[in-house]
XYZ file of C-alpha atoms in Angstrom:
262
model
C -0.016 0.001 0.046
C 1.339 3.579 -0.982
C -1.560 5.483 -0.006
C -4.909 5.795 1.461
C -7.974 8.256 1.435
C -11.449 8.429 2.901
C -12.743 6.264 0.024
C -9.781 4.163 -1.190
C -6.586 2.600 -0.838
C -3.659 2.499 -3.267
C -1.390 -0.098 -3.814
C 1.641 -1.009 -6.172
C 0.998 -4.093 -8.117
C 2.970 -5.819 -11.072
C 1.017 -6.162 -14.437
C 1.528 -9.974 -15.519
C 1.343 -9.089 -19.303
C 4.031 -6.368 -19.131
C 5.970 -7.011 -15.972
C 5.700 -3.336 -15.369
C 4.468 -1.821 -11.981
C 1.276 -0.206 -11.759
C -0.954 1.785 -9.351
C -4.095 0.045 -8.244
C -6.780 1.893 -6.542
C -9.431 -0.322 -4.425
C -12.755 0.984 -3.036
C -12.831 0.463 0.573
C -15.039 -2.652 1.521
C -17.119 -0.414 3.821
C -18.572 1.342 0.791
C -19.184 -1.718 -1.458
C -22.743 -1.784 -0.281
C -23.329 1.956 -0.727
C -24.709 2.343 -4.437
C -23.808 6.065 -4.827
C -20.125 5.765 -3.863
C -19.687 2.493 -6.144
C -21.348 4.484 -8.964
C -19.009 7.539 -8.288
C -15.984 4.976 -8.350
C -17.073 3.556 -11.594
C -17.676 7.081 -12.851
C -13.975 7.911 -11.973
C -12.819 5.294 -14.359
C -15.228 6.446 -17.135
C -13.987 10.090 -16.773
C -10.192 8.762 -16.985
C -11.259 6.922 -19.930
C -12.320 10.000 -21.583
C -9.116 12.154 -20.751
C -6.040 11.563 -23.041
C -3.446 14.010 -21.905
C 0.176 13.654 -20.742
C -0.697 15.543 -17.583
C -3.460 13.191 -16.590
C -2.895 9.855 -14.884
C -3.481 7.122 -17.452
C -6.213 4.320 -16.979
C -5.245 0.878 -17.665
C -8.621 -0.654 -16.583
C -11.621 -1.153 -14.081
C -11.867 -4.463 -12.512
C -13.661 -6.434 -9.754
C -11.970 -9.271 -7.458
C -13.663 -12.586 -7.163
C -14.808 -11.488 -3.595
C -16.813 -8.267 -5.268
C -13.954 -5.795 -4.574
C -13.787 -2.828 -7.090
C -10.443 -1.580 -8.332
C -8.990 0.636 -10.843
C -5.639 0.222 -12.599
C -3.428 3.190 -13.319
C 0.037 4.335 -14.263
C 2.472 4.261 -11.240
C 4.366 7.470 -10.628
C 7.747 7.566 -9.261
C 8.211 11.084 -8.038
C 5.499 11.275 -5.025
C 3.285 14.152 -4.784
C 3.435 17.842 -4.282
C 2.331 17.671 -0.860
C 5.276 15.499 0.143
C 7.502 17.896 -1.852
C 6.123 20.782 0.115
C 6.383 19.126 3.460
C 10.104 18.278 2.759
C 11.552 21.730 1.849
C 10.476 25.163 0.458
C 9.682 25.173 -3.190
C 11.674 27.288 -5.854
C 9.495 29.873 -7.320
C 10.246 28.694 -10.725
C 9.097 25.117 -9.798
C 5.963 26.401 -8.143
C 5.138 28.483 -11.321
C 5.998 25.342 -13.610
C 4.277 22.739 -11.659
C 1.188 24.982 -11.430
C 1.315 25.704 -15.185
C 1.676 21.950 -16.050
C -1.397 21.178 -13.949
C -3.501 23.861 -15.506
C -2.588 22.606 -18.963
C -3.875 19.253 -17.981
C -7.249 20.755 -16.409
C -7.788 22.935 -19.332
C -7.811 19.572 -21.436
C -10.347 18.311 -18.958
C -12.509 21.297 -19.206
C -12.251 20.998 -23.111
C -13.917 17.360 -22.489
C -16.619 18.852 -20.086
C -14.985 17.299 -17.012
C -14.408 19.781 -13.645
C -12.031 18.101 -11.331
C -13.423 19.809 -8.112
C -10.622 18.289 -5.839
C -7.352 20.133 -6.995
C -4.860 19.890 -4.136
C -1.128 19.012 -3.726
C -1.604 15.513 -2.884
C -3.555 14.908 -5.933
C -0.853 16.287 -8.249
C 1.712 13.546 -8.846
C 5.544 13.959 -10.145
C 6.642 11.629 -12.908
C 10.437 10.500 -13.222
C 11.174 13.718 -14.879
C 9.430 15.768 -12.294
C 6.410 16.819 -14.672
C 3.144 17.072 -12.848
C 0.493 14.513 -13.482
C -3.121 15.140 -12.267
C -4.843 12.225 -10.518
C -7.942 11.435 -8.374
C -10.939 12.489 -10.409
C -13.361 11.008 -7.756
C -15.256 14.141 -7.194
C -15.204 15.156 -10.753
C -18.419 16.567 -12.515
C -19.616 16.733 -15.926
C -19.977 20.358 -16.870
C -23.397 19.978 -18.492
C -24.833 18.769 -15.035
C -22.760 20.791 -12.488
C -25.286 22.870 -10.662
C -25.221 24.088 -7.092
C -23.519 22.556 -4.265
C -26.347 20.422 -2.885
C -23.818 18.114 -1.174
C -20.596 19.587 -0.008
C -17.489 17.509 -1.172
C -14.030 18.293 -1.534
C -11.021 19.175 0.589
C -12.166 22.336 2.676
C -8.947 24.221 2.707
C -8.938 24.105 -1.068
C -12.362 24.330 -1.861
C -13.922 27.174 -3.942
C -16.852 29.246 -2.308
C -19.364 28.056 -4.750
C -18.519 24.294 -3.701
C -20.095 25.291 -0.324
C -22.796 27.674 -1.010
C -24.747 28.590 -4.137
C -24.634 32.150 -2.925
C -21.446 32.324 -5.186
C -23.325 30.693 -8.040
C -22.711 27.315 -9.844
C -19.747 25.362 -9.883
C -17.896 25.273 -13.448
C -14.419 25.558 -14.698
C -13.854 28.638 -12.597
C -13.934 26.346 -9.705
C -10.952 24.409 -10.730
C -9.092 27.911 -11.239
C -9.616 28.371 -7.498
C -8.213 25.031 -6.871
C -5.131 25.725 -9.015
C -4.609 28.997 -7.218
C -4.788 27.200 -3.927
C -2.361 24.719 -5.035
C 0.125 27.583 -6.207
C -0.418 29.332 -2.932
C 0.590 26.231 -0.979
C 3.722 25.790 -3.239
C 4.917 29.265 -2.493
C 4.072 29.455 1.404
C 4.015 26.067 2.550
C 0.514 26.506 3.784
C -3.004 26.485 2.098
C -4.861 29.673 1.601
C -7.430 28.812 4.615
C -5.662 27.498 7.758
C -8.657 27.626 10.089
C -8.670 24.786 12.717
C -11.713 22.497 12.320
C -13.760 21.715 9.208
C -16.597 24.086 10.246
C -14.373 27.084 10.770
C -12.625 26.267 7.496
C -15.770 26.268 5.536
C -16.883 29.338 7.060
C -13.700 31.165 6.211
C -14.163 29.897 2.634
C -17.482 31.453 2.092
C -16.880 34.686 4.046
C -16.410 37.922 2.319
C -12.793 38.262 3.747
C -10.190 37.719 0.923
C -7.470 34.984 1.362
C -4.043 36.054 2.929
C -1.886 37.162 -0.044
C 1.316 34.836 -0.353
C 3.726 37.735 -0.265
C 2.431 38.625 3.290
C 3.753 35.108 4.404
C 6.787 35.326 2.140
C 7.752 38.675 1.036
C 10.334 37.701 -1.480
C 7.717 36.292 -3.778
C 7.744 37.998 -7.100
C 4.905 40.526 -7.378
C 3.794 39.152 -10.728
C 3.302 35.642 -9.405
C 1.651 36.830 -6.353
C -0.944 38.819 -8.579
C -1.541 35.603 -10.563
C -2.128 33.490 -7.726
C -4.555 36.098 -6.056
C -6.667 36.442 -9.338
C -7.069 32.621 -9.139
C -8.224 33.005 -5.324
C -10.939 35.660 -5.993
C -14.013 34.683 -4.072
C -16.375 35.878 -6.885
C -15.804 33.306 -9.769
C -16.073 36.173 -12.405
C -13.322 37.747 -10.942
C -10.954 34.778 -11.617
C -8.557 34.282 -14.526
C -10.748 33.361 -17.406
C -9.683 29.687 -17.975
C -6.924 27.225 -17.144
C -5.115 27.651 -20.474
C -4.720 31.349 -19.616
C -3.297 30.626 -16.479
C -0.721 28.233 -17.877
C 0.438 31.124 -20.361
C 0.625 33.655 -17.549
C 2.775 31.411 -15.283
C 5.116 30.746 -18.253
C 5.697 34.412 -18.974
C 9.209 35.194 -18.836
C 8.362 38.195 -16.405
C 6.639 35.974 -13.905
C 9.808 35.566 -11.716
C 10.819 39.374 -11.818
C 11.206 41.000 -8.800
C 10.517 44.531 -10.087
């Protein structure tokens, strides 16, 4: 086992046909009798089957064990995830910009296929052997054509956009992932997410409050001003105030001036 979440556990396994190691995500046994959770797990595999991008984890298949367990087989990434990298040491500004841009490229592809990720965070961004970002865990993904108000609050509170918590901010959409990318960038730059309240209720209250998130340069004054501005554009509470789309964010983060200190 190499990882575990609320719904599943991830293991390293060897594919008998190719002799290559792969990642196998199992749905926890406690959820096998919950049709809605089973359907979401199967939907995750269906979403991955639709997405063909070098920055999105590749699906090998969906299967069931003889005992009835459900599993998804995916590529195994050797570089760990961004959460571990952040915990190990401070991240260089150039790496923060590059990794977020790579994630934005992948998210833009998902949006073009009508898929909204809805759970972007450092632990869901893996690194391959060449230290390129690979987006994974589409377990909370929504189809843009059916995404509406947040009737059920689902996600990781410190990285959730306000519209994921209350319909006061409107419907979820591609702009929801722009907030998530901004939260990832904030964490890469400062070592902490944009919301750091203690407790889920307090965190969600801060997410939907009118108070802006703390600008990353207040926590790390040497962050280049343009990089700070791009980050804060993504983290606007009002969806219409955010950067237009993930592709535009990727281009902004690759601007040669993004790391300039004047």
